[in-house]
Amino acid sequence: MTTNPLADALAIRATASSFDAQRGKLPVPGDPHRLPGSVAVAKQISELGKLITELGDEVLFRTVNREHGSRTSPAVFSFSAAVRPAGEAASALGEVAQQLAFLERTEHLHDRPDTRDAREAAGRVIDGALGTADTALRQAADSLHAASTAVSPPSSRLRAALGRTATPVDEAAPATPAAPASATALAPRTVRGR
């Protein structure tokens, strides 16, 4: 298992994108006539379970494979921090699935006043749970995106900029001897992309 910063950043970014994708699959709350499908919600719970397992695997593999006496990597911290909001999202979707099952089970009783009230309450619970899932998935994705940026190794341009010394403009820089023409022709050229 590699533990270099670039590989860690890419793994964290890929996981963040998975959470963004899960968030994009959430049903939109608030429309009582367009409840989410119970099969779609069950699939999303299953997919979130797989994501939670992947988070656990990332933490486990990085923890087991670290060198003796070395500190825990920022990637371990990032992956483990995402477990809580991922679990909250899965739990909220579990609540949605439970309320959808209740609505399906009581469909034939929708004309009874007491059942009507309970069914309306179930709709409100579904909306609240979808909002909770959305917030939790956004939190997981945002924290992972921020972590991937923090873990990423600095670009070659940034390293070059940090390596230069800053000298005030009004200070005269010592003159450097001119290089012979043959030396400048052989010197490697730096190509900068935009």
mmCIF file with all atom_site columns, C-alpha atoms in Angstrom:
data_model
loop_
_atom_site.group_PDB
_atom_site.id
_atom_site.type_symbol
_atom_site.label_atom_id
_atom_site.label_alt_id
_atom_site.label_comp_id
_atom_site.label_asym_id
_atom_site.label_entity_id
_atom_site.label_seq_id
_atom_site.pdbx_PDB_ins_code
_atom_site.Cartn_x
_atom_site.Cartn_y
_atom_site.Cartn_z
_atom_site.occupancy
_atom_site.B_iso_or_equiv
_atom_site.pdbx_formal_charge
_atom_site.auth_seq_id
_atom_site.auth_comp_id
_atom_site.auth_asym_id
_atom_site.auth_atom_id
_atom_site.pdbx_PDB_model_num
ATOM 1   C CA . MET A 1 1   ? 0.000   0.000  0.000   1.00 0.00 ? 1   MET A CA 1
ATOM 2   C CA . THR A 1 2   ? 1.358   3.393  -0.935  1.00 0.00 ? 2   THR A CA 1
ATOM 3   C CA . THR A 1 3   ? 1.199   6.202  1.552   1.00 0.00 ? 3   THR A CA 1
ATOM 4   C CA . ASN A 1 4   ? 2.632   9.043  -0.472  1.00 0.00 ? 4   ASN A CA 1
ATOM 5   C CA . PRO A 1 5   ? 0.787   12.368 -0.279  1.00 0.00 ? 5   PRO A CA 1
ATOM 6   C CA . LEU A 1 6   ? -0.291  12.337 -3.927  1.00 0.00 ? 6   LEU A CA 1
ATOM 7   C CA . ALA A 1 7   ? -1.839  8.855  -3.655  1.00 0.00 ? 7   ALA A CA 1
ATOM 8   C CA . ASP A 1 8   ? -3.539  9.855  -0.389  1.00 0.00 ? 8   ASP A CA 1
ATOM 9   C CA . ALA A 1 9   ? -4.907  13.052 -1.950  1.00 0.00 ? 9   ALA A CA 1
ATOM 10  C CA . LEU A 1 10  ? -6.267  11.152 -4.954  1.00 0.00 ? 10  LEU A CA 1
ATOM 11  C CA . ALA A 1 11  ? -7.907  8.503  -2.745  1.00 0.00 ? 11  ALA A CA 1
ATOM 12  C CA . ILE A 1 12  ? -9.479  11.154 -0.516  1.00 0.00 ? 12  ILE A CA 1
ATOM 13  C CA . ARG A 1 13  ? -10.704 13.134 -3.536  1.00 0.00 ? 13  ARG A CA 1
ATOM 14  C CA . ALA A 1 14  ? -12.243 10.009 -5.108  1.00 0.00 ? 14  ALA A CA 1
ATOM 15  C CA . THR A 1 15  ? -14.084 9.242  -1.870  1.00 0.00 ? 15  THR A CA 1
ATOM 16  C CA . ALA A 1 16  ? -15.318 12.841 -1.647  1.00 0.00 ? 16  ALA A CA 1
ATOM 17  C CA . SER A 1 17  ? -16.670 12.529 -5.191  1.00 0.00 ? 17  SER A CA 1
ATOM 18  C CA . SER A 1 18  ? -18.498 9.347  -4.182  1.00 0.00 ? 18  SER A CA 1
ATOM 19  C CA . PHE A 1 19  ? -20.226 11.260 -1.394  1.00 0.00 ? 19  PHE A CA 1
ATOM 20  C CA . ASP A 1 20  ? -21.109 14.054 -3.831  1.00 0.00 ? 20  ASP A CA 1
ATOM 21  C CA . ALA A 1 21  ? -22.650 11.430 -6.137  1.00 0.00 ? 21  ALA A CA 1
ATOM 22  C CA . GLN A 1 22  ? -24.693 9.967  -3.272  1.00 0.00 ? 22  GLN A CA 1
ATOM 23  C CA . ARG A 1 23  ? -25.924 13.419 -2.371  1.00 0.00 ? 23  ARG A CA 1
ATOM 24  C CA . GLY A 1 24  ? -26.979 13.972 -5.985  1.00 0.00 ? 24  GLY A CA 1
ATOM 25  C CA . LYS A 1 25  ? -29.122 10.803 -5.846  1.00 0.00 ? 25  LYS A CA 1
ATOM 26  C CA . LEU A 1 26  ? -31.153 11.976 -2.852  1.00 0.00 ? 26  LEU A CA 1
ATOM 27  C CA . PRO A 1 27  ? -34.835 12.594 -3.530  1.00 0.00 ? 27  PRO A CA 1
ATOM 28  C CA . VAL A 1 28  ? -35.888 16.215 -3.223  1.00 0.00 ? 28  VAL A CA 1
ATOM 29  C CA . PRO A 1 29  ? -37.851 16.728 0.001   1.00 0.00 ? 29  PRO A CA 1
ATOM 30  C CA . GLY A 1 30  ? -41.043 18.729 0.239   1.00 0.00 ? 30  GLY A CA 1
ATOM 31  C CA . ASP A 1 31  ? -43.336 17.311 -2.436  1.00 0.00 ? 31  ASP A CA 1
ATOM 32  C CA . PRO A 1 32  ? -45.984 15.110 -0.760  1.00 0.00 ? 32  PRO A CA 1
ATOM 33  C CA . HIS A 1 33  ? -47.144 13.802 -4.151  1.00 0.00 ? 33  HIS A CA 1
ATOM 34  C CA . ARG A 1 34  ? -43.667 12.641 -5.186  1.00 0.00 ? 34  ARG A CA 1
ATOM 35  C CA . LEU A 1 35  ? -42.357 10.507 -2.381  1.00 0.00 ? 35  LEU A CA 1
ATOM 36  C CA . PRO A 1 36  ? -39.078 8.709  -2.974  1.00 0.00 ? 36  PRO A CA 1
ATOM 37  C CA . GLY A 1 37  ? -39.332 5.130  -4.150  1.00 0.00 ? 37  GLY A CA 1
ATOM 38  C CA . SER A 1 38  ? -38.644 2.538  -1.491  1.00 0.00 ? 38  SER A CA 1
ATOM 39  C CA . VAL A 1 39  ? -36.384 0.547  -3.855  1.00 0.00 ? 39  VAL A CA 1
ATOM 40  C CA . ALA A 1 40  ? -34.306 3.644  -4.676  1.00 0.00 ? 40  ALA A CA 1
ATOM 41  C CA . VAL A 1 41  ? -33.913 4.460  -0.981  1.00 0.00 ? 41  VAL A CA 1
ATOM 42  C CA . ALA A 1 42  ? -32.931 0.868  -0.178  1.00 0.00 ? 42  ALA A CA 1
ATOM 43  C CA . LYS A 1 43  ? -30.296 0.937  -2.947  1.00 0.00 ? 43  LYS A CA 1
ATOM 44  C CA . GLN A 1 44  ? -28.894 4.179  -1.618  1.00 0.00 ? 44  GLN A CA 1
ATOM 45  C CA . ILE A 1 45  ? -28.664 2.752  1.904   1.00 0.00 ? 45  ILE A CA 1
ATOM 46  C CA . SER A 1 46  ? -26.769 -0.211 0.459   1.00 0.00 ? 46  SER A CA 1
ATOM 47  C CA . GLU A 1 47  ? -24.416 2.098  -1.469  1.00 0.00 ? 47  GLU A CA 1
ATOM 48  C CA . LEU A 1 48  ? -23.774 4.164  1.659   1.00 0.00 ? 48  LEU A CA 1
ATOM 49  C CA . GLY A 1 49  ? -23.006 0.957  3.545   1.00 0.00 ? 49  GLY A CA 1
ATOM 50  C CA . LYS A 1 50  ? -20.373 0.148  0.922   1.00 0.00 ? 50  LYS A CA 1
ATOM 51  C CA . LEU A 1 51  ? -18.918 3.657  1.239   1.00 0.00 ? 51  LEU A CA 1
ATOM 52  C CA . ILE A 1 52  ? -18.714 3.301  5.019   1.00 0.00 ? 52  ILE A CA 1
ATOM 53  C CA . THR A 1 53  ? -16.939 -0.038 4.545   1.00 0.00 ? 53  THR A CA 1
ATOM 54  C CA . GLU A 1 54  ? -14.507 1.632  2.123   1.00 0.00 ? 54  GLU A CA 1
ATOM 55  C CA . LEU A 1 55  ? -13.811 4.361  4.676   1.00 0.00 ? 55  LEU A CA 1
ATOM 56  C CA . GLY A 1 56  ? -13.117 1.710  7.311   1.00 0.00 ? 56  GLY A CA 1
ATOM 57  C CA . ASP A 1 57  ? -10.842 -0.180 4.931   1.00 0.00 ? 57  ASP A CA 1
ATOM 58  C CA . GLU A 1 58  ? -8.853  2.973  4.135   1.00 0.00 ? 58  GLU A CA 1
ATOM 59  C CA . VAL A 1 59  ? -8.367  3.658  7.850   1.00 0.00 ? 59  VAL A CA 1
ATOM 60  C CA . LEU A 1 60  ? -7.476  0.036  8.588   1.00 0.00 ? 60  LEU A CA 1
ATOM 61  C CA . PHE A 1 61  ? -4.973  -0.416 5.765   1.00 0.00 ? 61  PHE A CA 1
ATOM 62  C CA . ARG A 1 62  ? -3.203  2.880  6.431   1.00 0.00 ? 62  ARG A CA 1
ATOM 63  C CA . THR A 1 63  ? -3.065  2.202  10.170  1.00 0.00 ? 63  THR A CA 1
ATOM 64  C CA . VAL A 1 64  ? -1.800  -1.371 9.825   1.00 0.00 ? 64  VAL A CA 1
ATOM 65  C CA . ASN A 1 65  ? 0.774   -0.503 7.165   1.00 0.00 ? 65  ASN A CA 1
ATOM 66  C CA . ARG A 1 66  ? 2.314   2.537  8.774   1.00 0.00 ? 66  ARG A CA 1
ATOM 67  C CA . GLU A 1 67  ? 5.876   2.238  9.924   1.00 0.00 ? 67  GLU A CA 1
ATOM 68  C CA . HIS A 1 68  ? 6.435   1.404  13.576  1.00 0.00 ? 68  HIS A CA 1
ATOM 69  C CA . GLY A 1 69  ? 6.625   4.587  15.618  1.00 0.00 ? 69  GLY A CA 1
ATOM 70  C CA . SER A 1 70  ? 5.360   6.835  12.823  1.00 0.00 ? 70  SER A CA 1
ATOM 71  C CA . ARG A 1 71  ? 2.516   9.214  13.394  1.00 0.00 ? 71  ARG A CA 1
ATOM 72  C CA . THR A 1 72  ? -0.972  8.629  12.067  1.00 0.00 ? 72  THR A CA 1
ATOM 73  C CA . SER A 1 73  ? -1.263  10.066 8.573   1.00 0.00 ? 73  SER A CA 1
ATOM 74  C CA . PRO A 1 74  ? -3.602  12.946 7.742   1.00 0.00 ? 74  PRO A CA 1
ATOM 75  C CA . ALA A 1 75  ? -5.399  10.534 5.388   1.00 0.00 ? 75  ALA A CA 1
ATOM 76  C CA . VAL A 1 76  ? -6.320  8.269  8.325   1.00 0.00 ? 76  VAL A CA 1
ATOM 77  C CA . PHE A 1 77  ? -7.712  11.272 10.163  1.00 0.00 ? 77  PHE A CA 1
ATOM 78  C CA . SER A 1 78  ? -9.671  12.408 7.083   1.00 0.00 ? 78  SER A CA 1
ATOM 79  C CA . PHE A 1 79  ? -11.203 9.030  6.288   1.00 0.00 ? 79  PHE A CA 1
ATOM 80  C CA . SER A 1 80  ? -12.112 8.318  9.901   1.00 0.00 ? 80  SER A CA 1
ATOM 81  C CA . ALA A 1 81  ? -13.702 11.765 10.315  1.00 0.00 ? 81  ALA A CA 1
ATOM 82  C CA . ALA A 1 82  ? -16.024 11.053 7.375   1.00 0.00 ? 82  ALA A CA 1
ATOM 83  C CA . VAL A 1 83  ? -17.446 7.910  9.008   1.00 0.00 ? 83  VAL A CA 1
ATOM 84  C CA . ARG A 1 84  ? -19.722 9.831  11.396  1.00 0.00 ? 84  ARG A CA 1
ATOM 85  C CA . PRO A 1 85  ? -21.569 11.927 8.782   1.00 0.00 ? 85  PRO A CA 1
ATOM 86  C CA . ALA A 1 86  ? -21.754 8.897  6.470   1.00 0.00 ? 86  ALA A CA 1
ATOM 87  C CA . GLY A 1 87  ? -23.391 6.939  9.282   1.00 0.00 ? 87  GLY A CA 1
ATOM 88  C CA . GLU A 1 88  ? -25.787 9.814  9.970   1.00 0.00 ? 88  GLU A CA 1
ATOM 89  C CA . ALA A 1 89  ? -26.806 9.869  6.308   1.00 0.00 ? 89  ALA A CA 1
ATOM 90  C CA . ALA A 1 90  ? -27.371 6.107  6.268   1.00 0.00 ? 90  ALA A CA 1
ATOM 91  C CA . SER A 1 91  ? -29.369 6.334  9.485   1.00 0.00 ? 91  SER A CA 1
ATOM 92  C CA . ALA A 1 92  ? -31.522 9.137  8.074   1.00 0.00 ? 92  ALA A CA 1
ATOM 93  C CA . LEU A 1 93  ? -32.196 7.105  4.939   1.00 0.00 ? 93  LEU A CA 1
ATOM 94  C CA . GLY A 1 94  ? -33.106 4.158  7.163   1.00 0.00 ? 94  GLY A CA 1
ATOM 95  C CA . GLU A 1 95  ? -35.736 6.405  8.734   1.00 0.00 ? 95  GLU A CA 1
ATOM 96  C CA . VAL A 1 96  ? -37.004 7.302  5.257   1.00 0.00 ? 96  VAL A CA 1
ATOM 97  C CA . ALA A 1 97  ? -37.268 3.595  4.367   1.00 0.00 ? 97  ALA A CA 1
ATOM 98  C CA . GLN A 1 98  ? -39.157 2.894  7.590   1.00 0.00 ? 98  GLN A CA 1
ATOM 99  C CA . GLN A 1 99  ? -41.657 5.695  6.956   1.00 0.00 ? 99  GLN A CA 1
ATOM 100 C CA . LEU A 1 100 ? -42.138 4.588  3.337   1.00 0.00 ? 100 LEU A CA 1
ATOM 101 C CA . ALA A 1 101 ? -42.888 1.063  4.563   1.00 0.00 ? 101 ALA A CA 1
ATOM 102 C CA . PHE A 1 102 ? -45.456 2.519  6.961   1.00 0.00 ? 102 PHE A CA 1
ATOM 103 C CA . LEU A 1 103 ? -47.089 4.484  4.142   1.00 0.00 ? 103 LEU A CA 1
ATOM 104 C CA . GLU A 1 104 ? -47.243 1.412  1.919   1.00 0.00 ? 104 GLU A CA 1
ATOM 105 C CA . ARG A 1 105 ? -48.678 -0.701 4.738   1.00 0.00 ? 105 ARG A CA 1
ATOM 106 C CA . THR A 1 106 ? -51.397 1.851  5.533   1.00 0.00 ? 106 THR A CA 1
ATOM 107 C CA . GLU A 1 107 ? -52.286 2.849  1.958   1.00 0.00 ? 107 GLU A CA 1
ATOM 108 C CA . HIS A 1 108 ? -55.682 1.118  2.154   1.00 0.00 ? 108 HIS A CA 1
ATOM 109 C CA . LEU A 1 109 ? -56.512 3.043  5.356   1.00 0.00 ? 109 LEU A CA 1
ATOM 110 C CA . HIS A 1 110 ? -55.792 6.530  3.986   1.00 0.00 ? 110 HIS A CA 1
ATOM 111 C CA . ASP A 1 111 ? -59.448 7.625  4.418   1.00 0.00 ? 111 ASP A CA 1
ATOM 112 C CA . ARG A 1 112 ? -59.496 7.115  8.180   1.00 0.00 ? 112 ARG A CA 1
ATOM 113 C CA . PRO A 1 113 ? -58.801 10.372 10.095  1.00 0.00 ? 113 PRO A CA 1
ATOM 114 C CA . ASP A 1 114 ? -56.339 8.882  12.582  1.00 0.00 ? 114 ASP A CA 1
ATOM 115 C CA . THR A 1 115 ? -54.419 7.130  9.817   1.00 0.00 ? 115 THR A CA 1
ATOM 116 C CA . ARG A 1 116 ? -54.468 10.272 7.655   1.00 0.00 ? 116 ARG A CA 1
ATOM 117 C CA . ASP A 1 117 ? -52.778 12.243 10.456  1.00 0.00 ? 117 ASP A CA 1
ATOM 118 C CA . ALA A 1 118 ? -50.152 9.549  10.934  1.00 0.00 ? 118 ALA A CA 1
ATOM 119 C CA . ARG A 1 119 ? -49.514 9.408  7.196   1.00 0.00 ? 119 ARG A CA 1
ATOM 120 C CA . GLU A 1 120 ? -49.080 13.179 7.033   1.00 0.00 ? 120 GLU A CA 1
ATOM 121 C CA . ALA A 1 121 ? -46.664 12.980 9.961   1.00 0.00 ? 121 ALA A CA 1
ATOM 122 C CA . ALA A 1 122 ? -44.734 10.272 8.108   1.00 0.00 ? 122 ALA A CA 1
ATOM 123 C CA . GLY A 1 123 ? -44.359 12.657 5.156   1.00 0.00 ? 123 GLY A CA 1
ATOM 124 C CA . ARG A 1 124 ? -42.908 15.318 7.453   1.00 0.00 ? 124 ARG A CA 1
ATOM 125 C CA . VAL A 1 125 ? -40.517 12.773 8.981   1.00 0.00 ? 125 VAL A CA 1
ATOM 126 C CA . ILE A 1 126 ? -39.397 11.768 5.482   1.00 0.00 ? 126 ILE A CA 1
ATOM 127 C CA . ASP A 1 127 ? -38.701 15.402 4.565   1.00 0.00 ? 127 ASP A CA 1
ATOM 128 C CA . GLY A 1 128 ? -36.724 15.961 7.758   1.00 0.00 ? 128 GLY A CA 1
ATOM 129 C CA . ALA A 1 129 ? -34.736 12.768 7.290   1.00 0.00 ? 129 ALA A CA 1
ATOM 130 C CA . LEU A 1 130 ? -33.905 13.645 3.677   1.00 0.00 ? 130 LEU A CA 1
ATOM 131 C CA . GLY A 1 131 ? -32.687 17.046 4.867   1.00 0.00 ? 131 GLY A CA 1
ATOM 132 C CA . THR A 1 132 ? -30.520 15.352 7.500   1.00 0.00 ? 132 THR A CA 1
ATOM 133 C CA . ALA A 1 133 ? -29.087 12.964 4.903   1.00 0.00 ? 133 ALA A CA 1
ATOM 134 C CA . ASP A 1 134 ? -28.339 15.850 2.546   1.00 0.00 ? 134 ASP A CA 1
ATOM 135 C CA . THR A 1 135 ? -26.549 17.831 5.258   1.00 0.00 ? 135 THR A CA 1
ATOM 136 C CA . ALA A 1 136 ? -24.536 14.814 6.410   1.00 0.00 ? 136 ALA A CA 1
ATOM 137 C CA . LEU A 1 137 ? -23.463 13.850 2.884   1.00 0.00 ? 137 LEU A CA 1
ATOM 138 C CA . ARG A 1 138 ? -22.465 17.452 2.146   1.00 0.00 ? 138 ARG A CA 1
ATOM 139 C CA . GLN A 1 139 ? -20.459 17.567 5.375   1.00 0.00 ? 139 GLN A CA 1
ATOM 140 C CA . ALA A 1 140 ? -18.643 14.316 4.534   1.00 0.00 ? 140 ALA A CA 1
ATOM 141 C CA . ALA A 1 141 ? -17.867 15.433 0.976   1.00 0.00 ? 141 ALA A CA 1
ATOM 142 C CA . ASP A 1 142 ? -16.767 18.936 1.984   1.00 0.00 ? 142 ASP A CA 1
ATOM 143 C CA . SER A 1 143 ? -14.444 17.676 4.719   1.00 0.00 ? 143 SER A CA 1
ATOM 144 C CA . LEU A 1 144 ? -12.882 15.150 2.336   1.00 0.00 ? 144 LEU A CA 1
ATOM 145 C CA . HIS A 1 145 ? -12.450 17.741 -0.432  1.00 0.00 ? 145 HIS A CA 1
ATOM 146 C CA . ALA A 1 146 ? -10.720 20.065 2.057   1.00 0.00 ? 146 ALA A CA 1
ATOM 147 C CA . ALA A 1 147 ? -8.548  17.210 3.311   1.00 0.00 ? 147 ALA A CA 1
ATOM 148 C CA . SER A 1 148 ? -7.486  16.227 -0.215  1.00 0.00 ? 148 SER A CA 1
ATOM 149 C CA . THR A 1 149 ? -6.328  19.787 -0.809  1.00 0.00 ? 149 THR A CA 1
ATOM 150 C CA . ALA A 1 150 ? -4.449  19.865 2.501   1.00 0.00 ? 150 ALA A CA 1
ATOM 151 C CA . VAL A 1 151 ? -2.808  16.465 1.907   1.00 0.00 ? 151 VAL A CA 1
ATOM 152 C CA . SER A 1 152 ? -1.836  17.201 -1.715  1.00 0.00 ? 152 SER A CA 1
ATOM 153 C CA . PRO A 1 153 ? 1.856   17.772 -2.204  1.00 0.00 ? 153 PRO A CA 1
ATOM 154 C CA . PRO A 1 154 ? 2.601   21.330 -3.258  1.00 0.00 ? 154 PRO A CA 1
ATOM 155 C CA . SER A 1 155 ? 2.864   21.878 -6.988  1.00 0.00 ? 155 SER A CA 1
ATOM 156 C CA . SER A 1 156 ? 6.271   22.344 -8.578  1.00 0.00 ? 156 SER A CA 1
ATOM 157 C CA . ARG A 1 157 ? 5.451   26.015 -9.135  1.00 0.00 ? 157 ARG A CA 1
ATOM 158 C CA . LEU A 1 158 ? 4.644   26.513 -5.462  1.00 0.00 ? 158 LEU A CA 1
ATOM 159 C CA . ARG A 1 159 ? 7.803   24.678 -4.386  1.00 0.00 ? 159 ARG A CA 1
ATOM 160 C CA . ALA A 1 160 ? 9.826   26.863 -6.740  1.00 0.00 ? 160 ALA A CA 1
ATOM 161 C CA . ALA A 1 161 ? 8.183   30.012 -5.408  1.00 0.00 ? 161 ALA A CA 1
ATOM 162 C CA . LEU A 1 162 ? 8.788   28.976 -1.812  1.00 0.00 ? 162 LEU A CA 1
ATOM 163 C CA . GLY A 1 163 ? 12.419  28.209 -2.642  1.00 0.00 ? 163 GLY A CA 1
ATOM 164 C CA . ARG A 1 164 ? 13.141  31.711 -3.918  1.00 0.00 ? 164 ARG A CA 1
ATOM 165 C CA . THR A 1 165 ? 14.351  34.343 -1.513  1.00 0.00 ? 165 THR A CA 1
ATOM 166 C CA . ALA A 1 166 ? 12.558  37.624 -1.424  1.00 0.00 ? 166 ALA A CA 1
ATOM 167 C CA . THR A 1 167 ? 14.793  40.661 -1.810  1.00 0.00 ? 167 THR A CA 1
ATOM 168 C CA . PRO A 1 168 ? 13.490  44.194 -1.707  1.00 0.00 ? 168 PRO A CA 1
ATOM 169 C CA . VAL A 1 169 ? 13.329  45.912 -5.074  1.00 0.00 ? 169 VAL A CA 1
ATOM 170 C CA . ASP A 1 170 ? 15.389  48.922 -4.004  1.00 0.00 ? 170 ASP A CA 1
ATOM 171 C CA . GLU A 1 171 ? 18.243  46.700 -2.828  1.00 0.00 ? 171 GLU A CA 1
ATOM 172 C CA . ALA A 1 172 ? 20.848  46.181 -5.506  1.00 0.00 ? 172 ALA A CA 1
ATOM 173 C CA . ALA A 1 173 ? 21.430  42.545 -6.253  1.00 0.00 ? 173 ALA A CA 1
ATOM 174 C CA . PRO A 1 174 ? 25.031  41.483 -6.712  1.00 0.00 ? 174 PRO A CA 1
ATOM 175 C CA . ALA A 1 175 ? 26.007  41.215 -10.328 1.00 0.00 ? 175 ALA A CA 1
ATOM 176 C CA . THR A 1 176 ? 26.391  37.703 -11.643 1.00 0.00 ? 176 THR A CA 1
ATOM 177 C CA . PRO A 1 177 ? 29.048  36.941 -14.184 1.00 0.00 ? 177 PRO A CA 1
ATOM 178 C CA . ALA A 1 178 ? 27.710  36.428 -17.669 1.00 0.00 ? 178 ALA A CA 1
ATOM 179 C CA . ALA A 1 179 ? 27.688  32.836 -18.801 1.00 0.00 ? 179 ALA A CA 1
ATOM 180 C CA . PRO A 1 180 ? 29.492  31.976 -21.989 1.00 0.00 ? 180 PRO A CA 1
ATOM 181 C CA . ALA A 1 181 ? 27.247  31.718 -25.029 1.00 0.00 ? 181 ALA A CA 1
ATOM 182 C CA . SER A 1 182 ? 27.876  27.987 -25.348 1.00 0.00 ? 182 SER A CA 1
ATOM 183 C CA . ALA A 1 183 ? 26.743  27.369 -21.756 1.00 0.00 ? 183 ALA A CA 1
ATOM 184 C CA . THR A 1 184 ? 23.449  29.198 -22.238 1.00 0.00 ? 184 THR A CA 1
ATOM 185 C CA . ALA A 1 185 ? 22.711  27.272 -25.398 1.00 0.00 ? 185 ALA A CA 1
ATOM 186 C CA . LEU A 1 186 ? 23.056  23.968 -23.513 1.00 0.00 ? 186 LEU A CA 1
ATOM 187 C CA . ALA A 1 187 ? 21.162  25.034 -20.413 1.00 0.00 ? 187 ALA A CA 1
ATOM 188 C CA . PRO A 1 188 ? 17.809  23.293 -19.970 1.00 0.00 ? 188 PRO A CA 1
ATOM 189 C CA . ARG A 1 189 ? 14.795  25.410 -20.621 1.00 0.00 ? 189 ARG A CA 1
ATOM 190 C CA . THR A 1 190 ? 11.927  25.572 -18.214 1.00 0.00 ? 190 THR A CA 1
ATOM 191 C CA . VAL A 1 191 ? 8.587   25.161 -19.892 1.00 0.00 ? 191 VAL A CA 1
ATOM 192 C CA . ARG A 1 192 ? 5.645   26.519 -17.980 1.00 0.00 ? 192 ARG A CA 1
ATOM 193 C CA . GLY A 1 193 ? 2.109   25.496 -18.751 1.00 0.00 ? 193 GLY A CA 1
ATOM 194 C CA . ARG A 1 194 ? -0.928  27.577 -18.164 1.00 0.00 ? 194 ARG A CA 1
#
